[in-house]
Short mmCIF file of C-alpha atoms in Angstrom, two decimals:
data_model
loop_
_atom_site.label_atom_id
_atom_site.label_comp_id
_atom_site.label_asym_id
_atom_site.label_seq_id
_atom_site.Cartn_x
_atom_site.Cartn_y
_atom_site.Cartn_z
CA UNK A 1 142.03 111.61 35.36
CA UNK A 2 139.33 113.96 34.35
CA UNK A 3 136.94 111.05 34.07
CA UNK A 4 137.82 109.96 37.52
CA UNK A 5 137.29 113.45 38.85
CA UNK A 6 133.88 113.72 37.22
CA UNK A 7 132.91 110.29 38.59
CA UNK A 8 133.86 111.30 42.08
CA UNK A 9 131.85 114.51 41.80
CA UNK A 10 128.88 112.58 40.49
CA UNK A 11 129.10 110.10 43.33
CA UNK A 12 129.48 112.92 45.78
CA UNK A 13 126.25 114.56 44.54
CA UNK A 14 124.46 111.22 44.63
CA UNK A 15 125.74 110.64 48.11
CA UNK A 16 124.74 114.11 49.22
CA UNK A 17 121.35 113.71 47.63
CA UNK A 18 120.83 110.37 49.33
CA UNK A 19 122.06 111.78 52.58
CA UNK A 20 119.67 114.72 52.33
CA UNK A 21 116.96 112.28 51.50
CA UNK A 22 117.92 110.15 54.43
CA UNK A 23 118.11 113.12 56.79
CA UNK A 24 115.10 114.99 55.43
CA UNK A 25 112.81 112.00 55.24
CA UNK A 26 112.57 111.52 59.02
CA UNK A 27 112.55 115.29 59.73
CA UNK A 28 109.43 115.94 57.69
CA UNK A 29 107.19 113.72 59.87
CA UNK A 30 108.73 115.23 62.96
CA UNK A 31 107.88 118.74 61.72
CA UNK A 32 104.39 117.59 60.81
CA UNK A 33 103.85 115.99 64.19
CA UNK A 34 104.93 119.18 65.95
CA UNK A 35 102.57 121.27 63.83
CA UNK A 36 99.73 118.81 64.46
CA UNK A 37 100.43 118.81 68.17
CA UNK A 38 100.55 122.62 68.13
CA UNK A 39 97.28 122.72 66.24
CA UNK A 40 95.75 120.23 68.65
CA UNK A 41 96.90 122.28 71.59
CA UNK A 42 95.42 125.39 70.04
CA UNK A 43 92.29 123.43 69.25
CA UNK A 44 91.92 122.24 72.83
CA UNK A 45 92.47 125.74 74.15
CA UNK A 46 89.94 127.42 71.82
CA UNK A 47 87.08 124.88 71.99
CA UNK A 48 83.86 125.84 73.79
CA UNK A 49 83.81 122.71 75.92
CA UNK A 50 86.99 123.65 77.81
CA UNK A 51 86.67 124.33 81.58
CA UNK A 52 84.86 127.61 82.19
CA UNK A 53 85.17 130.17 84.99
CA UNK A 54 82.20 128.64 86.75
CA UNK A 55 83.89 125.32 86.75
CA UNK A 56 86.98 126.84 88.25
CA UNK A 57 84.82 128.62 90.86
CA UNK A 58 83.16 125.32 91.66
CA UNK A 59 86.56 123.82 92.12
CA UNK A 60 87.48 126.73 94.38
CA UNK A 61 84.27 126.35 96.31
CA UNK A 62 84.85 122.64 96.69
CA UNK A 63 88.33 123.39 97.89
CA UNK A 64 86.88 125.94 100.33
CA UNK A 65 84.29 123.40 101.52
CA UNK A 66 87.09 120.96 102.14
CA UNK A 67 88.90 123.57 104.20
CA UNK A 68 85.68 124.32 106.10
CA UNK A 69 85.04 120.65 106.77
CA UNK A 70 88.55 120.29 108.07
CA UNK A 71 88.04 123.34 110.30
CA UNK A 72 84.70 121.98 111.56
CA UNK A 73 86.30 118.65 112.33
CA UNK A 74 88.98 120.45 114.29
CA UNK A 75 86.36 122.42 116.23
CA UNK A 76 84.38 119.26 116.93
CA UNK A 77 87.49 117.54 118.18
CA UNK A 78 88.30 120.51 120.39
CA UNK A 79 84.73 120.63 121.71
CA UNK A 80 84.73 116.91 122.44
CA UNK A 81 88.04 117.28 124.25
CA UNK A 82 86.60 120.13 126.36
CA UNK A 83 83.46 118.11 127.11
CA UNK A 84 85.57 115.14 128.11
CA UNK A 85 87.64 117.41 130.35
CA UNK A 86 84.54 118.92 131.94
CA UNK A 87 83.02 115.48 132.43
CA UNK A 88 86.20 114.32 134.10
CA UNK A 89 86.17 117.36 136.39
CA UNK A 90 82.51 116.79 137.28
CA UNK A 91 83.20 113.14 137.97
CA UNK A 92 86.07 114.13 140.22
CA UNK A 93 83.83 116.62 142.05
CA UNK A 94 81.13 113.99 142.51
CA UNK A 95 83.61 111.54 143.88
CA UNK A 96 84.97 114.20 146.20
CA UNK A 97 81.49 115.14 147.42
CA UNK A 98 80.67 111.46 147.97
CA UNK A 99 83.84 111.07 150.01
CA UNK A 100 82.97 114.16 152.07
CA UNK A 101 79.41 112.87 152.57
CA UNK A 102 80.70 109.46 153.60
CA UNK A 103 83.14 110.95 156.08
CA UNK A 104 80.41 113.26 157.40
CA UNK A 105 78.05 110.35 158.01
CA UNK A 106 80.82 108.41 159.66
CA UNK A 107 81.66 111.37 161.91
CA UNK A 108 77.96 111.88 162.68
CA UNK A 109 77.55 108.21 163.55
CA UNK A 110 80.54 108.26 165.87
CA UNK A 111 79.41 111.53 167.47
CA UNK A 112 75.84 110.24 167.94
CA UNK A 113 77.08 106.98 169.44
CA UNK A 114 79.35 108.77 171.88
CA UNK A 115 76.60 111.25 172.77
CA UNK A 116 74.00 108.56 173.41
CA UNK A 117 76.50 106.57 175.41
CA UNK A 118 77.25 109.57 177.60
CA UNK A 119 73.53 110.32 178.06
CA UNK A 120 72.82 106.72 179.06
CA UNK A 121 75.77 106.78 181.45
CA UNK A 122 74.69 110.08 182.98
CA UNK A 123 71.09 108.90 183.47
CA UNK A 124 71.95 105.52 184.94
CA UNK A 125 74.95 106.38 187.06
CA UNK A 126 74.68 106.35 190.84
CA UNK A 127 73.81 109.77 192.23
CA UNK A 128 75.04 111.21 195.50
CA UNK A 129 73.84 114.04 197.69
CA UNK A 130 75.96 116.85 199.04
CA UNK A 131 77.10 114.69 201.95
CA UNK A 132 78.23 111.83 199.73
CA UNK A 133 75.31 109.54 200.48
CA UNK A 134 73.80 107.45 197.70
CA UNK A 135 70.46 108.75 196.39
CA UNK A 136 68.19 105.77 195.75
CA UNK A 137 65.22 105.86 193.36
CA UNK A 138 62.50 103.30 192.61
CA UNK A 139 64.83 101.44 190.21
CA UNK A 140 67.89 101.28 192.48
CA UNK A 141 67.46 97.63 193.45
CA UNK A 142 66.84 96.34 189.92
CA UNK A 143 69.46 94.65 187.77
CA UNK A 144 71.59 96.95 185.66
CA UNK A 145 69.98 96.25 182.28
CA UNK A 146 66.41 96.38 183.60
CA UNK A 147 67.20 99.55 185.53
CA UNK A 148 68.71 101.15 182.44
CA UNK A 149 65.69 100.22 180.31
CA UNK A 150 63.14 101.62 182.77
CA UNK A 151 65.06 104.85 183.30
CA UNK A 152 65.34 105.43 179.55
CA UNK A 153 61.65 104.66 179.11
CA UNK A 154 60.77 107.16 181.81
CA UNK A 155 62.87 109.88 180.22
CA UNK A 156 61.43 109.13 176.77
CA UNK A 157 57.88 109.41 178.09
CA UNK A 158 58.79 112.69 179.72
CA UNK A 159 60.16 114.12 176.45
CA UNK A 160 57.11 112.85 174.55
CA UNK A 161 54.88 114.52 177.10
CA UNK A 162 56.72 117.81 176.58
CA UNK A 163 55.96 117.68 172.85
CA UNK A 164 52.40 116.39 173.06
CA UNK A 165 50.96 118.34 175.98
CA UNK A 166 50.66 122.10 176.52
CA UNK A 167 53.69 123.81 177.96
CA UNK A 168 51.79 124.88 181.11
CA UNK A 169 48.67 123.89 183.00
CA UNK A 170 47.11 127.36 182.96
CA UNK A 171 47.32 129.02 179.56
CA UNK A 172 45.65 132.24 180.78
CA UNK A 173 46.00 134.02 184.12
CA UNK A 174 43.19 133.96 186.65
CA UNK A 175 40.24 136.28 185.90
CA UNK A 176 40.66 139.72 187.41
CA UNK A 177 38.49 140.72 190.35
CA UNK A 178 36.60 143.88 191.17
CA UNK A 179 37.34 146.82 190.82
CA UNK A 180 39.01 145.63 187.63
CA UNK A 181 36.76 144.68 184.73
CA UNK A 182 36.74 141.12 183.52
CA UNK A 183 34.95 140.73 180.13
CA UNK A 184 31.92 138.42 180.45
CA UNK A 185 32.91 136.22 177.46
CA UNK A 186 36.20 134.83 176.18
CA UNK A 187 36.55 134.83 172.39
CA UNK A 188 39.20 132.43 171.02
CA UNK A 189 40.19 133.21 167.42
CA UNK A 190 42.21 131.19 164.93
CA UNK A 191 44.73 133.32 163.05
CA UNK A 192 45.33 131.45 159.77
CA UNK A 193 42.45 131.67 157.26
CA UNK A 194 40.25 133.44 159.79
CA UNK A 195 42.00 136.79 160.29
CA UNK A 196 44.74 136.45 157.65
CA UNK A 197 45.49 134.29 154.61
CA UNK A 198 49.06 133.11 153.89
CA UNK A 199 50.29 133.12 150.29
CA UNK A 200 53.64 131.92 148.92
CA UNK A 201 55.26 132.44 145.52
CA UNK A 202 58.77 132.04 144.12
CA UNK A 203 59.04 135.79 143.51
CA UNK A 204 57.83 137.14 146.86
CA UNK A 205 58.09 134.24 149.32
CA UNK A 206 55.58 134.19 152.16
CA UNK A 207 53.05 137.01 152.33
CA UNK A 208 50.02 137.42 154.61
CA UNK A 209 46.81 139.05 153.43
CA UNK A 210 44.53 140.77 155.92
CA UNK A 211 40.90 139.76 155.80
CA UNK A 212 38.41 142.49 154.86
CA UNK A 213 36.88 144.08 157.97
CA UNK A 214 39.52 142.94 160.49
CA UNK A 215 40.00 146.42 161.95
CA UNK A 216 36.26 147.07 162.31
CA UNK A 217 35.72 143.58 163.75
CA UNK A 218 38.34 143.94 166.47
CA UNK A 219 37.11 147.42 167.36
CA UNK A 220 33.47 146.23 167.56
CA UNK A 221 34.19 143.40 170.02
CA UNK A 222 37.11 144.99 171.86
CA UNK A 223 37.43 144.70 175.63
CA UNK A 224 35.60 145.06 177.97
CA UNK A 225 32.98 143.38 175.79
CA UNK A 226 35.02 140.26 174.96
CA UNK A 227 38.30 138.89 176.17
CA UNK A 228 40.02 138.31 172.81
CA UNK A 229 42.55 135.46 172.59
CA UNK A 230 44.39 134.32 169.46
CA UNK A 231 44.99 130.57 169.76
CA UNK A 232 46.80 128.97 166.82
CA UNK A 233 49.11 126.07 165.98
CA UNK A 234 51.58 128.36 164.21
CA UNK A 235 55.03 129.11 165.61
CA UNK A 236 55.43 132.13 167.86
CA UNK A 237 58.18 133.69 165.74
CA UNK A 238 55.67 133.83 162.88
CA UNK A 239 52.59 134.89 164.88
CA UNK A 240 53.93 137.70 167.04
CA UNK A 241 55.22 140.01 164.26
CA UNK A 242 51.98 139.53 162.32
CA UNK A 243 49.80 140.38 165.32
CA UNK A 244 51.91 143.45 166.06
CA UNK A 245 50.98 144.79 162.63
CA UNK A 246 47.44 143.41 162.57
CA UNK A 247 46.44 144.78 165.99
CA UNK A 248 48.27 148.07 166.65
CA UNK A 249 45.66 149.11 169.25
CA UNK A 250 46.18 146.03 171.41
CA UNK A 251 42.61 144.69 171.34
CA UNK A 252 43.95 141.11 171.40
CA UNK A 253 44.72 140.46 175.06
CA UNK A 254 46.51 137.09 174.85
CA UNK A 255 48.47 135.16 172.22
CA UNK A 256 48.72 131.36 172.40
CA UNK A 257 50.88 129.49 169.88
CA UNK A 258 51.99 125.93 169.09
CA UNK A 259 53.61 125.10 172.42
CA UNK A 260 50.23 125.55 174.16
CA UNK A 261 48.41 123.00 171.97
CA UNK A 262 48.01 119.27 172.54
CA UNK A 263 49.54 117.06 169.84
CA UNK A 264 47.13 114.18 169.15
CA UNK A 265 47.06 111.86 166.11
CA UNK A 266 49.44 114.04 164.14
CA UNK A 267 47.46 117.25 164.68
CA UNK A 268 47.74 120.19 167.09
CA UNK A 269 44.51 120.44 169.08
CA UNK A 270 43.42 123.43 171.15
CA UNK A 271 43.00 122.39 174.76
CA UNK A 272 40.23 124.58 176.21
CA UNK A 273 40.47 122.84 179.57
CA UNK A 274 43.81 124.56 180.09
CA UNK A 275 42.43 128.04 179.34
CA UNK A 276 41.55 128.64 183.00
CA UNK A 277 38.13 129.99 182.01
CA UNK A 278 34.52 128.95 182.47
CA UNK A 279 33.71 126.98 179.30
CA UNK A 280 30.10 128.19 179.36
CA UNK A 281 31.50 131.63 178.47
CA UNK A 282 34.10 130.54 175.89
CA UNK A 283 33.46 130.93 172.13
CA UNK A 284 35.96 129.46 169.65
CA UNK A 285 36.01 130.70 166.04
CA UNK A 286 37.73 128.24 163.70
CA UNK A 287 37.28 126.56 160.31
CA UNK A 288 39.10 123.29 161.05
CA UNK A 289 37.08 120.80 163.16
CA UNK A 290 40.25 118.83 164.01
CA UNK A 291 41.68 121.79 165.90
CA UNK A 292 38.80 121.82 168.40
CA UNK A 293 37.70 118.18 168.36
CA UNK A 294 37.84 117.99 172.17
CA UNK A 295 35.28 120.82 172.53
CA UNK A 296 33.04 121.00 169.47
CA UNK A 297 30.20 122.43 171.56
CA UNK A 298 32.25 125.60 172.14
CA UNK A 299 33.14 126.03 168.46
CA UNK A 300 31.49 128.19 165.84
CA UNK A 301 32.90 126.71 162.61
CA UNK A 302 32.91 129.23 159.78
CA UNK A 303 34.03 128.65 156.16
CA UNK A 304 37.75 128.89 155.49
CA UNK A 305 38.78 132.20 153.95
CA UNK A 306 40.82 131.74 150.77
CA UNK A 307 41.80 135.37 150.18
CA UNK A 308 38.82 136.76 148.22
CA UNK A 309 38.31 140.52 148.56
CA UNK A 310 34.48 140.46 148.61
CA UNK A 311 34.28 138.58 151.90
CA UNK A 312 31.89 139.95 154.59
CA UNK A 313 32.14 137.17 157.17
CA UNK A 314 33.74 139.27 159.91
CA UNK A 315 30.90 141.83 159.75
CA UNK A 316 28.34 139.07 160.24
CA UNK A 317 30.45 137.52 162.99
CA UNK A 318 30.60 140.83 164.85
CA UNK A 319 26.80 141.08 164.67
CA UNK A 320 26.46 137.49 165.96
CA UNK A 321 28.75 138.15 168.93
CA UNK A 322 27.01 141.44 169.69
CA UNK A 323 23.70 139.59 169.81
CA UNK A 324 25.09 137.09 172.35
CA UNK A 325 26.44 139.97 174.42
CA UNK A 326 23.24 142.03 174.41
CA UNK A 327 21.01 139.03 175.17
CA UNK A 328 23.34 138.04 178.04
CA UNK A 329 23.42 134.33 177.16
CA UNK A 330 24.11 132.21 180.24
CA UNK A 331 25.67 129.26 178.39
CA UNK A 332 27.00 129.94 174.91
CA UNK A 333 27.22 126.21 174.18
CA UNK A 334 23.47 126.03 173.73
CA UNK A 335 23.55 128.68 171.00
CA UNK A 336 26.64 127.22 169.37
CA UNK A 337 25.18 123.71 169.37
CA UNK A 338 22.18 125.01 167.45
CA UNK A 339 24.34 126.68 164.77
CA UNK A 340 26.80 123.77 164.65
CA UNK A 341 24.41 121.76 162.50
CA UNK A 342 24.75 124.19 159.58
CA UNK A 343 27.65 124.40 157.13
CA UNK A 344 27.50 128.19 157.13
CA UNK A 345 26.10 129.26 160.51
CA UNK A 346 26.51 132.98 159.90
CA UNK A 347 24.34 132.80 156.79
CA UNK A 348 21.63 131.10 158.87
CA UNK A 349 22.10 133.76 161.54
CA UNK A 350 21.55 136.51 158.95
CA UNK A 351 18.39 134.82 157.76
CA UNK A 352 17.13 134.44 161.34
CA UNK A 353 17.88 138.09 162.01
CA UNK A 354 15.98 139.11 158.90
CA UNK A 355 12.95 137.05 159.99
CA UNK A 356 13.19 138.46 163.49
CA UNK A 357 13.25 142.02 162.19
CA UNK A 358 10.24 141.34 160.02
CA UNK A 359 8.42 139.85 162.98
CA UNK A 360 9.30 142.82 165.17
CA UNK A 361 8.10 145.23 162.48
CA UNK A 362 4.83 143.33 162.16
CA UNK A 363 4.32 143.36 165.91
CA UNK A 364 5.08 147.05 166.07
CA UNK A 365 2.65 147.77 163.26
CA UNK A 366 -0.03 145.71 164.99
CA UNK A 367 0.65 147.49 168.24
CA UNK A 368 0.36 150.85 166.51
CA UNK A 369 -2.92 149.82 164.91
CA UNK A 370 -4.31 148.61 168.23
CA UNK A 371 -3.21 151.78 170.00
CA UNK A 372 -4.81 153.90 167.29
CA UNK A 373 -8.04 151.90 167.66
CA UNK A 374 -8.01 152.44 171.43
CA UNK A 375 -7.47 156.16 171.00
CA UNK A 376 -10.26 156.37 168.40
CA UNK A 377 -12.67 154.53 170.69
CA UNK A 378 -11.85 156.88 173.55
CA UNK A 379 -12.43 159.88 171.32
CA UNK A 380 -15.78 158.45 170.22
CA UNK A 381 -16.86 157.91 173.80
CA UNK A 382 -15.84 161.39 174.80
CA UNK A 383 -17.64 162.82 171.75
CA UNK A 384 -20.83 160.91 172.52
CA UNK A 385 -20.82 162.24 176.08
CA UNK A 386 -21.04 165.72 174.79
#
């Protein structure tokens, strides 16, 4: 019994020892693995090649760049949507304006057709007098289509004549009679680039510059010396306000504008035959030969003024006109024909005046010398007598 008890105890110890061995053998590697893993973790966390702060900032920055790129993409999408919307609105406006333009042209075409039809009907219809009798013209016995054609042609020629010819046969009234004073010469002046120079800019619009010496020129040749007429192809609504400022004293007696010119070959020509004046006493001052091509013998063509402030042309012109007045020229066309051959006639006139003054001075000096010789000879004779 005791032996059996000891054997059981011995087996129990062996079994416990084996069991501890069995249970401790696998636990030891487990403990070692956990320590190694802990050491490795510590090792990875304490090494110098672990991610630094800069790396983390770079990651943050990259994350921020991603956010920015996403925001930029959103803005671009929004901008493209707005542009597409604006483009659609502009397209709709263009289409609407095209529709309005199309309807306007259609309305204009219908209105023009109806208007022309009514005009043709009114011109070609049979006319009656106050007693109800038919008024016959030279086309009354022609067929309808031929009659219509000739009537329209007549009316067209009449309208063309209104545009091409002066508005009246006498542009100036008849010369005044005694005891009133009629100036001996009629001076016709161009306004543009002779008395004023037009200038246009985006900032100021149209402006008109007065030529140097205009006031002195008009005062020097004022009536009753010359009958001053401004004759230009400009519109009256432009000319009249300018002349009101340019000539406050009223030296310019008459103002003739575009409706008094003759339209020939695309240019407005001054018709001197309609002036109602003797052409032997008419002087035209202009720079454009096309404006006076019907009467070049009456024209003194001076250089076009371009707005320079050192210009003295009007002073020389006043002296030229004064010379004609004082010499009482019978036919001014003879003088003007002589100066018409020069590009700058006033410059030639100044040179001729200078030569004439020198000649007069020489003659006066010779006359003085001869008179002094005569007086000396008389004194000698009287002295010899005594």
